[in-house]
Structures are given as structure tokens and as C-alpha cells.
């Protein structure tokens, strides 16, 4: 079995600050996938697992912990005697093909504290009497022949050593691929997804002459067309793939799949000043993070969906063309380097994979709701040099024979209804035009939103950068003619949506870090400041805070009732901007700060200052040379409260922490403070949604403790309140509330 989803594939910058960049942990989704794989093994295999052997790399250990927990929770199979042991022979391939040289240890020595790793498993599970097959790690720079021999030898020795026991080996992609190659006796290239498994079996008698056979696999597909090599229960979701039809029928049922995807992160939302000097301010390109996000989305589509993409249609706006270019590079790369982060890392493209076309009908909504009038073309004409845009794709991949559905751009000033009709009509037209092909449509937030709203029966949600809505419909071919059914929305890749029906209420807590502080922009600021330990925000920080308030207002599906704020000036300024955005009457969509807000609805929410949300008070967070000499951080609360709109401060609230924490509190004390405060405030106001404006450590601590989904559940029972535990939402793709439910969890796209 391969480990789950690793951190550095989803957060490329993680390695730049990690102490052990060569040993990434799992992301939360990886842990969930590992646990679910353990559940699948328990429910589907007909034998108990007696022993688990695991690579010492952290991502494998964490995977094994989740799998063991799932296996041990099932009563139908006796896994009570399951034992775990760490095995160096199962470790990652130790060369620069698998581990980038710039993150590998400089001395080539990969060190592991085995006792710490073993302590991650339930007490009594680890078998300390097991001798490893490989007593030490392979040498850095091992050859392809070397690691293949290592993996096969480890498997054989362990099987020979425990002939009457069933084994689970948790390793890396190279290990699973090697075993597949060895025992399937087939050189066809395969993709092994995170938590991909291969089930091997051999007959009784066991001697070395008795070889293994591959029984089945899960999460392993043919690289050429991404079709699973084993999975008899998978529905026929693939177009243009080998599909069995009934021998006594001339009718074939298949599925057509359409992905609607939003572009990546655009520059004007990151750097608002870009507009001032841009020649085409209405057509912002992507920032570097947007290119990376787009490429990673392409990698995710490639590794996780169970059908090939045949055609890509793209809005002519540069941000969409750049997004499509990165996605296509990831989808079409030959022997894709697992460490690649953008199209620049792709050496060779398979140009036969798919075709791309620019489609005016996928354009941004052309009105002042989506494009500010001051940046729109004065004559209302949005001009694009199509040949220049097409040149951004690999040569030979643009299909010049395709006639666009919309021969020209929509008219400036189109209504929301006209835009909705345009997107829905376009999806239907393209699907009907290419009924036997799977399509990827790269467009704008409104396009994804409209499509999702129509086919999912939802009312409110938001669309993140590079978020996807997956549509599917059945296509029947009979006697040369094609008949298509209606579309259904897949809430996540390969999983149909389901209506939820619950009457449970939800309490929501938002933990928000302050905006950009001046001492991080101007390091000389503390030299002349009277309170160098209490830096204010820079202008960009105020703008960012206001925009965050706008985003909360437009995208979350619940009201904020109370705001609690750290007394540090940067948090108070942040909260002031956020509150202005949340409480503005008839908020101007072009407003950039609280100065642009004319009128405030003071009944919207209440705000209070809370000492418990303060910065971590030690030299790790505040340099001793700028901290108060006496260790006393003084705040004039009345001056801070005066920064909020009159009448919005709730002076009847007693703070949880009546005074500031002590200087030089430990990390553990700080963690306990933040977690205790969140729980106390939530319990104090169980029927209200809270916004807590704090510092990086507060958000980090909360996220680290509760990362799963982002709601605080409150069940009403006979007038009393029963609260569930906290869970954290990760980076969401499409958030929505069903018309039929009171609350629906997020659809996540990482």
C-alpha cells in the first residue's frame, strides 16, 4: 500500500521552512483517505491482517496509524492480534529522482527516531521483537536496479518469515509500482494513487519456488488512459475506454463527464495597485501562486478522476488561458515528475492526449458587477488576439477546425439572467456537439457558480480559485444514434451528490489572523516607535482586512453575531475594517476600505476586546529587545473601543481573561489558552456565530487541533444545548447550502 496525500504536494512552499523537508507529513485529507482505506480493507477483504510493516518516513507512519485504527475498529474480522513493525527496506527510493537534491540531507544521512515513530501507534501494538530485514537505510544515490531488488527482497523475506500470517506493507509509490511490475509481468506504465493498494496471494506450501500472483488492486490505473486496472464494481464512467457491452444487445450505455473549472489566483486581487499601471486592467493575469495552483489542480485531475479529458474549452481572458495551459501541461505530461510544480518542470508533452479551443461563451460576466466600470474598456469592446492566446498552448494541441459556439464576445452590460442563460446553453451545446467525449471548461467564478446552482439545487455558495464542478450524464448509443440523459452534479471526484436532511443547528467560529503589520514591511520602524511591540497595519493590511470582510459577507452562509478581538492594535484595526465590510448598508462593490463605507447597520453584530486572544507572550513571538522592559503590555481599552462604530461595542461582556497573560508564557500554556478560550466563548454563546480576530499562533493552534471540517455543532434537545466537538474546514472549493437542508458541509477541493 502507498501512503496518503503528502504535505509538500499541496503546499509547495512547506519545504522552504521545514526542518526536515525530505520527510513531509500527511495533510488532513491524506489521513482521512488512509483511514477510509483501512475501512475498505476491513469491509472488502475476507481475511484478517496479522502484521503491518511500515517505512520509517513520517507519511507512511501516519498512514499506518490511520489504517491500523480502522482495522482495529471492526468487530467482524479478528484484528485483535495485529502487530506493527518499522522496516527500513520499505523506505522511499533514496536518489534524486524521488527526493530532490535540494531538500535531501546534505550528508546523505536520513535520520529517524524509531522510538518516537513507534510511540505514534496504540500501546501494545508495536512488536519490538521483530528484526528488520534491512538493519539500516539504503545509501543515498541507490540505483533503479538497487531499489527494485530491495523492495522485492523485503516482500519475499517477510512472507517467508511469517508464512502463516497475512501482511500489510505500507510503503511508497516506487514500492507498489515495483511489485506490480514484478508480479503482473507486464511493462505497461501504471499510476499509483495515494493509498493505492495491490493484493498479492500465493498458495499453501510456500517454498521459495511458489510465486505470488496479483489478485486485485485499488487506486492503480493505466497511465495511458487513467483507467483502473482492477475494479469490477466501478460503473462505466469512461468514454473512449475499453467497455464491455452486452453480447445480445446493440445498445451501449456510457457516461459523458464535464468539468467546469474556475481560473487560478488573479493579480489584481493580490496587488490592487496593479490596475493603476496596467494597459488592459480588465484582463489581469495570474500570480505565480495561481499558476502553481492551476498545475496542481491538473495533477489532481490526472491522478484522481476515472476518465480521460478529450477536449478543453477556454475563456479568452488571460487568467483562464494561463490556467488551462498549466492544467493541460499536467494532464499531458509524459512521465510526469512527481516534484513538478508548474509547466516549466514538464519535459515532454503527449500532444495526442487532448485538444483545446478558445470559446467566447465562457467569458467573464460582462457587466459592472463583475468588472469595475473604471477598468472596463471605454467603448465596451473587449478585444483579444486569439492567435497570441493559442500560442500559449503546446504546438499541435489547438484544434483550429472547431467553430466556437459564440462567434464573438457577449455585449457589455449583459444582465445576470442573460449570463446564466449563456453559460447553461453553452454547456448543453458543447456536450451535445461532442457526446462521446469528456470536456474540461475553464471559465470564471460565475460560470462554475451558475452551473453548480442549476444542477445541484442550491441557493448560496462560493467558488474558490481552480474549484471544479463535475457534471455527468448517461449517453446511450443504439444503431449509430446517440441519446443523452440529464446532467447530475458529482459533489467530489467520482462520488455522486446526495441530499442531506438534518435539523441539527450549527454554530460557526471563524478564527482570523490580523492584516499586514508595519514592522514586517519596514524593519526600521521599531527603532523610533514608542511601542515597538505593538505595530499597526500598513495600508495594504487595512485593504486586505476590508476585502476579507467583503469575502466573509459574500461567501459564508451564516451571519456573524459577535466579534472578539485581541487588544493589539493590528488586530483592532483588522477587526474595524472587517466589521465595516460586514455591517455596511448597500456596500459598494468597488469599496476598498472602511473609508468608502457611507452607512453602518449597527444592529448587525457586537464587538468586545478579549485579552485571551493576545499574541503569544514570549521571546519566540516578540523579540526581547522590543518587549516592555517590565514585561507589562499596557492597553488603553477605551481608546481601542473608540476605533469601532459607536454603539457596536458590547460593554456588558465580561472578558474570559480579565488581564493579559504573563510574559514568557510557554508554547504549551499559549496553546491551552487559545483552545480553552475558543471553547469557553463558544459555550458562552452557543446560539451565536463568532469571529475571533487574533494572531498567527491562535489560528495555527486552533487549526492544528481541530482540522477536519469547520463547524461547531449544536444540537437542541428539550430546551438544553448539547455541543459537539470542533472541526475545521480546509481550503474549500465550492461551499453551498442545500435548499432542502439547514446546513450542508463543504465540498473540498485541495
XYZ file of C-alpha atoms in Angstrom:
750
model
C 0.000 0.000 0.000
C 1.158 3.526 -0.802
C 0.954 6.272 1.842
C -1.678 9.053 1.798
C -1.548 12.604 0.436
C 1.702 14.303 1.438
C 2.036 17.916 2.516
C 4.643 19.153 0.025
C 2.496 18.204 -2.974
C -0.257 20.544 -1.816
C 1.831 23.237 -0.125
C 4.977 23.606 -2.304
C 6.339 26.320 -0.005
C 6.205 23.997 3.007
C 9.648 22.583 2.233
C 11.285 26.026 2.278
C 10.691 26.390 6.032
C 10.597 22.752 7.158
C 13.238 21.373 9.477
C 13.122 18.019 7.665
C 11.979 18.962 4.137
C 12.697 15.430 2.896
C 10.188 13.894 5.322
C 6.806 15.574 4.705
C 3.806 14.572 6.822
C 0.315 13.901 5.512
C -2.222 16.637 5.010
C -5.507 16.097 6.798
C -7.144 14.780 3.632
C -4.355 12.176 3.468
C -5.177 10.948 6.950
C -8.853 10.714 6.063
C -8.027 8.797 2.885
C -5.782 6.413 4.862
C -8.485 5.730 7.456
C -11.077 5.174 4.730
C -8.682 2.775 3.004
C -8.400 0.858 6.254
C -12.190 0.719 6.431
C -12.346 -0.531 2.838
C -9.782 -3.237 3.578
C -11.797 -4.326 6.621
C -15.060 -4.454 4.717
C -13.827 -5.989 1.459
C -11.029 -8.442 2.185
C -12.028 -11.820 3.535
C -9.030 -12.382 5.780
C -7.569 -10.726 8.888
C -4.358 -8.690 8.726
C -1.871 -10.097 11.247
C 1.139 -7.845 10.760
C 1.774 -4.366 9.405
C 5.257 -3.410 8.240
C 5.870 0.243 7.524
C 8.502 2.546 6.028
C 10.059 4.895 8.613
C 9.112 8.016 6.652
C 6.559 10.066 8.563
C 3.906 9.999 5.832
C 3.950 6.191 5.915
C 3.851 6.040 9.701
C 0.855 8.397 9.789
C -0.856 6.330 7.100
C -0.263 3.140 9.070
C -1.627 4.725 12.255
C -4.904 5.553 10.484
C -5.171 2.173 8.764
C -4.466 0.291 11.990
C -7.129 2.360 13.775
C -9.669 1.467 11.083
C -8.725 -2.216 11.074
C -8.893 -2.454 14.841
C -12.346 -0.837 14.992
C -14.078 -3.584 13.034
C -15.529 -6.477 15.011
C -16.398 -8.708 12.053
C -12.745 -9.584 11.433
C -10.350 -10.516 14.210
C -7.553 -7.953 14.050
C -7.026 -8.007 17.809
C -3.624 -9.654 17.438
C -2.414 -7.209 14.795
C 1.219 -6.189 15.306
C 3.205 -3.328 13.771
C 6.907 -3.054 12.964
C 9.027 -0.450 11.164
C 11.053 -1.783 8.224
C 13.878 0.166 6.552
C 13.547 -1.996 3.443
C 10.216 -0.330 2.669
C 11.621 3.221 2.681
C 11.461 5.744 -0.157
C 13.777 5.390 -3.151
C 16.899 7.179 -1.962
C 18.030 9.066 -5.036
C 17.406 12.437 -6.672
C 14.597 11.028 -8.825
C 12.429 10.528 -5.762
C 13.830 13.149 -3.373
C 15.001 16.462 -4.767
C 18.677 17.055 -4.040
C 17.984 20.489 -2.577
C 15.799 19.014 0.187
C 17.798 15.841 0.872
C 20.176 15.852 3.878
C 23.479 17.415 2.861
C 25.422 14.448 4.250
C 23.092 11.907 2.630
C 22.049 10.550 6.032
C 18.338 10.182 6.700
C 17.863 10.026 10.461
C 14.779 8.627 12.193
C 13.968 8.420 15.880
C 12.396 4.981 15.855
C 11.074 5.181 19.409
C 9.215 8.401 18.594
C 7.702 6.816 15.497
C 6.674 3.683 17.362
C 5.034 5.848 20.033
C 2.527 7.035 17.421
C 0.849 3.599 17.441
C -1.537 2.378 20.143
C 0.241 0.944 23.161
C 0.909 -2.758 22.807
C 0.580 -2.744 19.009
C 4.288 -2.477 18.165
C 6.208 -5.757 18.136
C 9.672 -4.893 19.490
C 10.935 -8.449 18.978
C 10.903 -8.209 15.178
C 14.289 -7.971 13.441
C 14.257 -5.723 10.399
C 15.095 -7.280 7.037
C 17.246 -4.202 6.356
C 19.034 -3.177 9.549
C 19.921 0.246 8.150
C 18.739 2.594 5.455
C 19.957 2.219 1.866
C 22.746 4.515 0.736
C 21.812 7.841 -0.861
C 22.032 7.579 -4.642
C 20.802 3.979 -4.919
C 20.233 2.791 -8.487
C 16.958 1.738 -10.106
C 18.104 -1.876 -10.000
C 19.039 -1.439 -6.359
C 15.707 -0.163 -5.115
C 13.723 -2.687 -7.170
C 15.763 -5.531 -5.736
C 15.296 -4.075 -2.245
C 11.507 -3.899 -2.474
C 11.118 -7.395 -3.933
C 13.583 -8.895 -1.449
C 11.815 -7.237 1.502
C 8.487 -8.678 0.368
C 9.905 -12.181 -0.118
C 11.813 -12.303 3.164
C 8.842 -11.072 5.205
C 6.494 -13.536 3.504
C 8.948 -16.388 4.141
C 9.427 -15.313 7.757
C 5.683 -15.257 8.521
C 4.242 -17.955 6.226
C 1.010 -18.407 8.173
C 0.204 -14.715 8.555
C -1.341 -12.077 6.289
C 0.794 -8.967 5.930
C 0.158 -5.311 5.102
C 3.236 -3.418 3.845
C 2.908 0.378 3.835
C 5.465 1.961 1.593
C 5.909 4.454 -1.259
C 4.775 4.671 -4.855
C 8.031 3.119 -6.067
C 7.437 0.085 -3.890
C 3.900 -0.534 -5.147
C 4.946 0.047 -8.773
C 7.899 -2.333 -8.436
C 5.748 -5.139 -7.038
C 3.146 -4.614 -9.770
C 5.819 -4.755 -12.448
C 7.349 -7.859 -10.894
C 4.218 -9.960 -10.400
C 1.937 -8.783 -13.207
C 4.809 -9.469 -15.584
C 3.624 -6.546 -17.703
C 5.704 -3.473 -18.553
C 2.655 -1.243 -19.123
C 3.137 2.005 -17.206
C 0.760 2.500 -14.313
C -0.231 5.286 -11.954
C -0.411 4.531 -8.231
C -2.653 6.991 -6.406
C -2.241 7.918 -2.752
C -3.269 4.905 -0.644
C -3.242 2.726 -3.776
C -3.128 -0.974 -2.847
C -2.098 -4.212 -4.515
C -3.352 -7.535 -3.124
C -0.864 -10.402 -3.580
C -1.538 -14.065 -2.869
C 0.351 -17.356 -3.045
C -0.690 -20.923 -2.435
C -0.056 -23.052 0.613
C 3.265 -24.805 0.649
C 5.016 -21.545 0.277
C 8.588 -22.502 -0.542
C 10.626 -20.031 -2.458
C 9.578 -21.658 -5.738
C 5.934 -20.691 -5.154
C 5.463 -17.242 -6.656
C 2.931 -14.538 -5.891
C 0.004 -13.620 -8.073
C -1.776 -10.256 -8.167
C -5.374 -10.783 -7.037
C -6.684 -7.237 -7.307
C -5.725 -3.619 -6.785
C -7.330 -0.369 -5.716
C -6.216 3.112 -6.759
C -3.933 1.827 -9.510
C -4.628 2.789 -13.126
C -3.111 2.547 -16.581
C -1.035 5.666 -17.168
C -2.051 5.987 -20.796
C -5.767 6.493 -20.219
C -6.098 6.568 -16.419
C -8.467 3.570 -16.275
C -8.256 1.368 -13.133
C -6.515 -1.964 -13.789
C -8.817 -3.690 -11.294
C -12.182 -2.549 -10.007
C -15.062 -4.736 -11.113
C -17.578 -2.683 -9.131
C -16.703 0.629 -10.782
C -19.524 1.919 -13.027
C -18.667 2.564 -16.672
C -17.562 6.166 -16.261
C -15.045 6.231 -19.061
C -15.621 7.446 -22.585
C -13.361 6.038 -25.316
C -12.087 3.355 -22.993
C -12.483 -0.389 -23.248
C -16.079 -1.017 -22.208
C -17.946 -4.282 -22.334
C -21.366 -4.202 -23.928
C -23.962 -6.899 -23.714
C -23.420 -9.586 -26.320
C -27.128 -9.794 -27.029
C -27.698 -6.045 -27.369
C -26.774 -3.347 -29.866
C -27.137 -0.666 -27.199
C -24.148 0.709 -25.234
C -24.537 2.911 -22.155
C -21.639 5.190 -21.248
C -21.141 8.368 -19.262
C -20.082 11.752 -20.517
C -18.242 13.847 -17.949
C -17.834 17.609 -17.912
C -15.585 19.539 -15.541
C -16.337 23.244 -15.054
C -13.266 24.893 -13.561
C -12.545 28.414 -12.366
C -9.224 30.086 -13.189
C -6.378 30.490 -10.683
C -5.390 33.414 -8.441
C -5.514 36.721 -10.369
C -3.019 39.504 -9.784
C -5.418 42.394 -9.129
C -6.883 40.616 -6.117
C -3.397 40.184 -4.622
C -1.935 43.526 -5.680
C -4.711 46.124 -6.101
C -2.157 48.695 -7.319
C -1.527 46.594 -10.435
C -4.584 48.182 -12.038
C -3.072 51.668 -11.903
C -0.370 50.888 -14.466
C -1.925 48.047 -16.497
C -2.631 48.610 -20.198
C -5.538 46.132 -20.018
C -6.739 46.473 -16.405
C -9.858 44.412 -17.198
C -7.752 41.369 -18.151
C -5.482 40.544 -15.189
C -3.067 37.608 -15.466
C -2.374 35.016 -12.776
C 0.141 35.474 -9.995
C 2.768 32.755 -9.561
C 0.699 31.053 -6.869
C -2.181 30.930 -9.341
C -0.013 29.153 -11.912
C 1.116 26.662 -9.280
C -2.456 26.102 -8.086
C -3.612 25.508 -11.666
C -0.844 22.976 -12.328
C -1.567 21.149 -9.081
C -5.246 21.017 -9.991
C -4.252 19.410 -13.273
C -2.166 16.867 -11.366
C -5.121 16.139 -9.116
C -7.481 15.683 -12.050
C -4.942 13.374 -13.684
C -4.471 11.200 -10.613
C -7.998 11.034 -9.223
C -10.672 11.109 -11.882
C -11.535 7.856 -13.581
C -11.948 9.182 -17.128
C -9.749 10.906 -19.725
C -10.264 14.526 -20.774
C -10.636 14.760 -24.566
C -11.293 18.452 -25.111
C -10.598 21.670 -23.235
C -12.611 24.833 -23.941
C -11.308 28.086 -22.506
C -12.487 31.635 -21.889
C -10.306 34.121 -23.823
C -9.391 36.090 -20.693
C -5.672 35.695 -19.991
C -6.166 34.269 -16.499
C -8.232 31.420 -17.946
C -5.815 30.760 -20.808
C -2.897 30.618 -18.352
C -4.892 28.306 -16.085
C -5.763 25.994 -18.967
C -2.145 25.958 -20.155
C -0.942 24.745 -16.743
C -3.710 22.168 -16.399
C -3.055 20.803 -19.888
C 0.664 20.511 -19.135
C -0.120 18.424 -16.042
C -2.670 16.272 -17.870
C -0.493 15.636 -20.935
C 2.995 15.346 -19.442
C 4.930 12.216 -20.353
C 6.360 10.567 -17.225
C 5.252 13.451 -15.040
C 7.858 14.305 -12.410
C 6.099 13.966 -9.020
C 8.051 17.021 -7.829
C 6.883 19.238 -10.695
C 5.112 22.414 -9.593
C 4.429 24.102 -12.932
C 4.520 23.561 -16.681
C 8.173 24.669 -16.644
C 9.011 21.368 -14.951
C 7.390 19.326 -17.726
C 9.972 17.989 -20.176
C 7.773 16.240 -22.705
C 4.096 16.571 -23.694
C 1.926 13.895 -25.292
C 0.135 16.081 -27.838
C -2.289 13.302 -28.734
C -3.910 13.434 -25.289
C -6.461 16.179 -25.930
C -7.428 19.212 -27.985
C -8.009 22.787 -26.839
C -10.174 25.609 -28.200
C -10.958 29.148 -27.095
C -14.657 29.816 -26.594
C -16.090 33.330 -26.191
C -19.162 31.891 -24.487
C -17.057 31.005 -21.423
C -16.091 34.671 -20.884
C -16.489 36.614 -17.674
C -19.904 38.075 -16.912
C -19.733 41.348 -18.847
C -21.309 43.893 -16.545
C -20.300 46.216 -13.733
C -20.991 43.535 -11.104
C -18.020 41.512 -12.352
C -15.792 44.184 -13.947
C -15.490 47.639 -12.412
C -16.653 50.299 -14.902
C -13.469 52.326 -14.386
C -11.311 49.453 -15.648
C -13.622 48.217 -18.413
C -12.903 49.349 -21.986
C -14.469 52.771 -22.557
C -16.164 51.581 -25.749
C -17.380 48.346 -24.143
C -15.347 46.245 -26.574
C -13.143 43.527 -25.114
C -10.504 42.717 -27.719
C -8.403 39.545 -27.765
C -5.636 38.457 -30.113
C -6.699 34.842 -30.452
C -3.531 33.737 -32.249
C -1.411 35.043 -29.367
C -3.589 33.202 -26.855
C -3.487 29.958 -28.836
C 0.315 30.221 -28.972
C 0.360 29.760 -25.195
C -0.620 26.104 -25.631
C 1.760 23.344 -26.832
C 2.092 23.301 -30.588
C -0.356 20.938 -32.249
C -2.868 20.856 -29.366
C -5.121 23.698 -30.544
C -7.976 22.456 -32.732
C -8.372 25.154 -35.412
C -11.248 23.261 -37.031
C -13.604 23.891 -34.119
C -16.242 26.563 -34.653
C -16.879 28.440 -31.399
C -20.448 28.373 -30.147
C -20.213 32.129 -29.578
C -18.531 33.716 -32.595
C -17.979 36.985 -30.738
C -17.884 38.359 -27.215
C -21.142 38.930 -25.299
C -22.333 42.531 -25.147
C -21.129 44.759 -22.316
C -23.908 45.291 -19.782
C -25.455 41.833 -20.063
C -27.836 41.002 -17.246
C -27.293 38.234 -14.718
C -30.124 36.302 -16.349
C -28.514 36.632 -19.785
C -25.184 35.484 -18.384
C -26.824 32.488 -16.714
C -28.575 31.565 -19.938
C -25.283 31.890 -21.817
C -23.366 29.524 -19.544
C -26.092 26.897 -19.331
C -26.777 26.977 -23.042
C -23.080 26.683 -23.813
C -22.586 23.637 -21.573
C -25.534 21.887 -23.211
C -24.426 22.806 -26.731
C -20.833 21.634 -26.259
C -21.955 18.426 -24.564
C -24.372 17.657 -27.389
C -21.756 18.519 -30.009
C -19.235 16.069 -28.526
C -21.430 13.427 -26.835
C -18.714 10.758 -26.797
C -16.020 12.990 -25.307
C -15.269 14.260 -21.812
C -14.840 18.031 -21.631
C -12.977 20.464 -19.378
C -14.353 24.012 -19.484
C -12.023 26.625 -17.963
C -14.033 29.708 -17.114
C -14.802 32.205 -14.342
C -16.447 32.010 -10.936
C -19.850 32.922 -12.322
C -19.704 30.075 -14.827
C -18.987 27.470 -12.158
C -21.497 29.051 -9.787
C -24.280 29.113 -12.368
C -23.697 25.527 -13.452
C -23.498 24.245 -9.903
C -26.635 26.169 -8.888
C -28.681 24.780 -11.750
C -27.762 21.119 -11.490
C -27.357 20.829 -7.716
C -30.466 22.594 -6.360
C -28.550 25.014 -4.146
C -29.013 28.626 -3.222
C -25.786 30.068 -1.820
C -22.116 29.100 -2.057
C -18.756 30.448 -3.204
C -16.275 29.343 -5.800
C -12.563 29.273 -4.924
C -9.771 29.685 -7.434
C -9.356 26.497 -9.509
C -12.502 24.996 -7.985
C -14.321 22.459 -10.156
C -17.908 21.388 -10.611
C -18.130 17.896 -12.082
C -21.158 17.031 -14.206
C -22.072 13.640 -15.592
C -24.817 12.291 -17.831
C -25.593 8.911 -19.319
C -25.122 8.608 -23.079
C -26.756 5.692 -24.897
C -25.646 4.652 -28.384
C -28.002 2.487 -30.429
C -27.797 1.672 -34.140
C -25.495 4.596 -34.779
C -27.618 7.201 -32.977
C -26.861 8.808 -29.609
C -29.292 9.643 -26.831
C -28.204 11.636 -23.776
C -29.808 11.906 -20.366
C -29.798 14.860 -17.972
C -26.754 16.048 -16.058
C -26.110 15.268 -12.408
C -23.556 17.012 -10.227
C -20.767 14.971 -8.675
C -20.012 16.579 -5.301
C -16.463 15.280 -5.425
C -14.451 13.368 -7.977
C -16.175 10.071 -8.677
C -18.835 10.475 -5.994
C -22.430 11.423 -6.760
C -24.101 14.111 -4.751
C -26.679 13.173 -2.144
C -29.394 15.173 -0.472
C -28.822 15.710 3.208
C -31.731 16.173 5.546
C -30.917 17.304 9.057
C -32.499 19.564 11.603
C -29.361 19.970 13.686
C -28.197 23.578 14.069
C -24.613 24.675 13.592
C -22.540 27.172 15.471
C -19.722 28.601 13.354
C -16.465 30.027 14.643
C -14.131 31.991 12.363
C -10.551 32.407 13.573
C -8.917 35.273 11.655
C -5.349 36.490 11.737
C -4.689 40.248 11.573
C -3.545 42.021 8.398
C -0.070 43.110 7.232
C 1.867 44.704 10.110
C 4.247 47.605 9.550
C 7.375 46.129 11.146
C 7.347 43.262 8.639
C 7.293 45.778 5.765
C 9.608 48.348 7.330
C 12.054 46.635 9.724
C 13.391 50.036 10.848
C 10.008 51.073 12.235
C 10.650 49.680 15.777
C 13.785 51.851 16.113
C 11.722 55.018 16.535
C 8.402 53.626 17.771
C 7.173 54.421 21.263
C 5.501 50.987 21.471
C 7.696 48.821 19.216
C 5.934 45.663 20.434
C 2.556 46.865 19.138
C 2.936 47.587 15.405
C -0.085 48.867 13.458
C -1.170 47.745 10.000
C 0.202 49.176 6.774
C -2.298 50.456 4.217
C -2.228 47.168 2.317
C -3.084 45.428 5.590
C -6.144 47.628 6.038
C -7.220 46.914 2.455
C -6.664 43.184 2.911
C -8.715 43.212 6.120
C -11.600 45.047 4.440
C -11.520 42.678 1.459
C -11.582 39.752 3.868
C -14.689 41.224 5.447
C -16.245 41.561 1.990
C -15.384 37.939 1.279
C -16.880 36.743 4.556
C -20.003 38.777 3.848
C -20.498 37.443 0.333
C -19.401 33.837 0.730
C -20.171 32.362 4.133
C -23.640 31.040 4.640
C -24.261 32.328 8.172
C -24.372 35.700 9.963
C -21.672 36.817 12.389
C -23.233 37.790 15.714
C -20.187 38.631 17.816
C -16.593 39.668 17.191
C -13.920 39.139 19.840
C -10.608 40.842 19.307
C -7.052 40.795 20.668
C -6.103 44.182 22.195
C -3.032 44.565 19.968
C -3.543 47.497 17.601
C -3.060 45.411 14.448
C -5.944 43.147 15.487
C -8.207 46.046 16.470
C -7.545 47.737 13.106
C -8.226 44.456 11.308
C -11.472 43.919 13.184
C -12.549 47.508 12.499
C -12.149 47.022 8.719
C -13.835 43.614 8.734
C -16.777 44.932 10.760
C -17.172 47.868 8.369
C -17.418 45.466 5.445
C -19.806 43.134 7.276
C -22.116 45.878 8.538
C -22.133 48.321 5.633
C -25.534 49.309 4.289
C -25.673 48.901 0.478
C -21.990 48.026 0.301
C -20.333 49.486 -2.780
C -18.746 46.513 -4.619
C -15.784 48.741 -5.509
C -15.101 49.821 -1.904
C -11.560 49.071 -0.716
C -11.636 50.213 2.925
C -13.896 51.419 5.716
C -13.445 54.984 4.408
C -15.616 54.011 1.431
C -18.484 52.913 3.679
C -21.164 55.575 3.981
C -23.576 53.935 6.403
C -23.256 51.169 9.021
C -26.031 48.921 10.318
C -25.086 48.918 13.991
C -27.597 46.203 14.809
C -25.647 43.639 12.780
C -23.216 42.487 15.470
C -21.427 43.288 18.706
C -17.699 43.541 19.375
C -15.601 43.013 22.510
C -11.907 43.084 23.305
C -10.575 39.852 24.767
C -7.125 39.600 26.396
C -7.145 35.830 25.857
C -6.741 36.377 22.112
C -3.440 38.223 22.614
C -0.192 37.417 20.886
C 1.883 34.584 22.361
C 3.766 36.446 25.054
C 7.285 35.087 24.871
C 10.518 35.773 23.046
C 9.534 33.389 20.253
C 6.802 35.782 19.148
C 8.042 39.147 20.421
C 11.737 39.955 20.337
C 13.027 40.729 23.853
C 14.626 43.994 22.683
C 11.229 45.407 21.652
C 9.171 43.915 24.517
C 8.386 46.123 27.533
C 11.294 46.026 29.969
C 8.992 45.238 32.872
C 7.088 42.587 30.905
C 3.835 44.556 31.194
C 1.860 45.090 27.995
C -0.433 48.050 28.654
C -3.501 48.913 26.576
C -5.950 51.780 26.911
C -9.140 49.849 26.227
C -11.354 52.935 25.831
C -9.147 54.225 23.009
C -9.250 50.846 21.290
C -13.032 50.560 21.636
C -13.376 54.055 20.122
C -11.983 52.645 16.855
C -15.230 50.750 16.300
C -18.520 52.337 15.155
C -20.399 53.924 18.031
C -22.891 51.548 19.617
C -21.271 48.330 18.388
C -19.050 47.661 21.421
C -20.773 45.456 23.984
C -19.540 46.752 27.332
C -21.654 44.278 29.257
C -19.431 41.404 28.204
C -17.001 40.120 30.811
C -13.731 39.069 29.159
C -12.710 35.473 29.716
C -9.207 36.695 30.544
C -9.506 39.725 32.843
C -5.851 40.652 32.296
C -3.014 39.972 29.926
C -1.160 36.617 30.047
C 2.218 36.661 31.793
C 5.328 37.481 29.783
C 7.340 34.375 28.805
C 4.390 32.004 28.799
C 5.341 28.639 27.336
C 4.087 27.349 23.984
C 2.013 24.784 25.860
C 0.439 27.496 28.042
C -0.320 29.574 24.957
C -1.900 26.581 23.214
C -4.006 25.833 26.273
C -5.048 29.498 26.430
C -6.262 29.658 22.824
C -8.073 26.322 22.885
C -9.667 26.998 26.246
C -10.790 30.436 25.116
C -12.423 29.168 21.920
C -14.316 26.520 23.863
C -15.353 28.966 26.604
C -16.641 31.613 24.195
C -18.471 29.009 22.114
C -20.133 27.550 25.198
C -20.993 31.033 26.486
C -22.763 31.982 23.238
C -23.960 28.611 21.872
C -26.617 30.060 19.572
C -24.356 32.715 18.037
C -21.675 32.620 15.336
C -18.399 34.183 16.409
C -15.476 35.871 14.668
C -12.245 35.824 16.689
C -9.581 38.238 15.415
C -6.233 37.142 16.756
C -2.639 36.328 15.808
C -0.949 33.679 13.712
C -0.367 31.406 16.667
C -4.044 31.439 17.574
C -5.128 30.376 14.116
C -2.335 27.825 13.825
C -3.085 26.252 17.189
C -6.801 26.003 16.513
C -6.300 24.582 13.043
C -3.738 22.040 14.241
C -6.085 20.785 16.932
C -9.394 20.670 15.109
C -8.569 20.179 11.451
C -11.370 18.265 9.805
C -14.352 20.454 8.847
C -15.252 23.938 10.016
C -18.375 23.898 12.108
C -19.248 23.819 15.797
C -22.300 21.636 16.089
C -25.116 22.482 18.492
C -27.996 20.055 18.975
C -31.182 21.451 20.528
C -32.802 18.922 22.828
C -35.748 19.860 25.068
C -34.517 23.385 25.658
C -30.977 22.355 26.529
C -27.906 22.738 24.363
C -25.582 19.889 23.548
C -22.420 20.813 21.729
C -20.299 18.557 19.567
C -16.590 18.946 19.031
C -14.906 21.481 16.779
C -13.899 20.623 13.251
C -12.002 22.715 10.702
C -12.739 23.338 7.029
C -9.650 23.277 4.869
C -9.316 25.283 1.685
C -12.753 24.916 0.172
C -13.577 24.702 -3.493
C -17.366 25.111 -3.577
C -19.315 25.942 -0.435
C -23.083 25.665 -0.539
C -26.280 25.305 1.434
C -28.885 22.955 0.013
C -32.386 24.344 -0.412
C -33.590 21.216 1.341
C -31.313 21.455 4.377
C -30.441 23.792 7.168
C -26.725 23.202 6.861
C -24.526 21.305 4.457
C -20.801 20.636 4.826
C -18.327 21.999 2.334
C -17.278 20.357 -0.870
C -13.494 20.429 -0.599
C -11.038 20.756 -3.438
C -7.376 20.762 -2.399
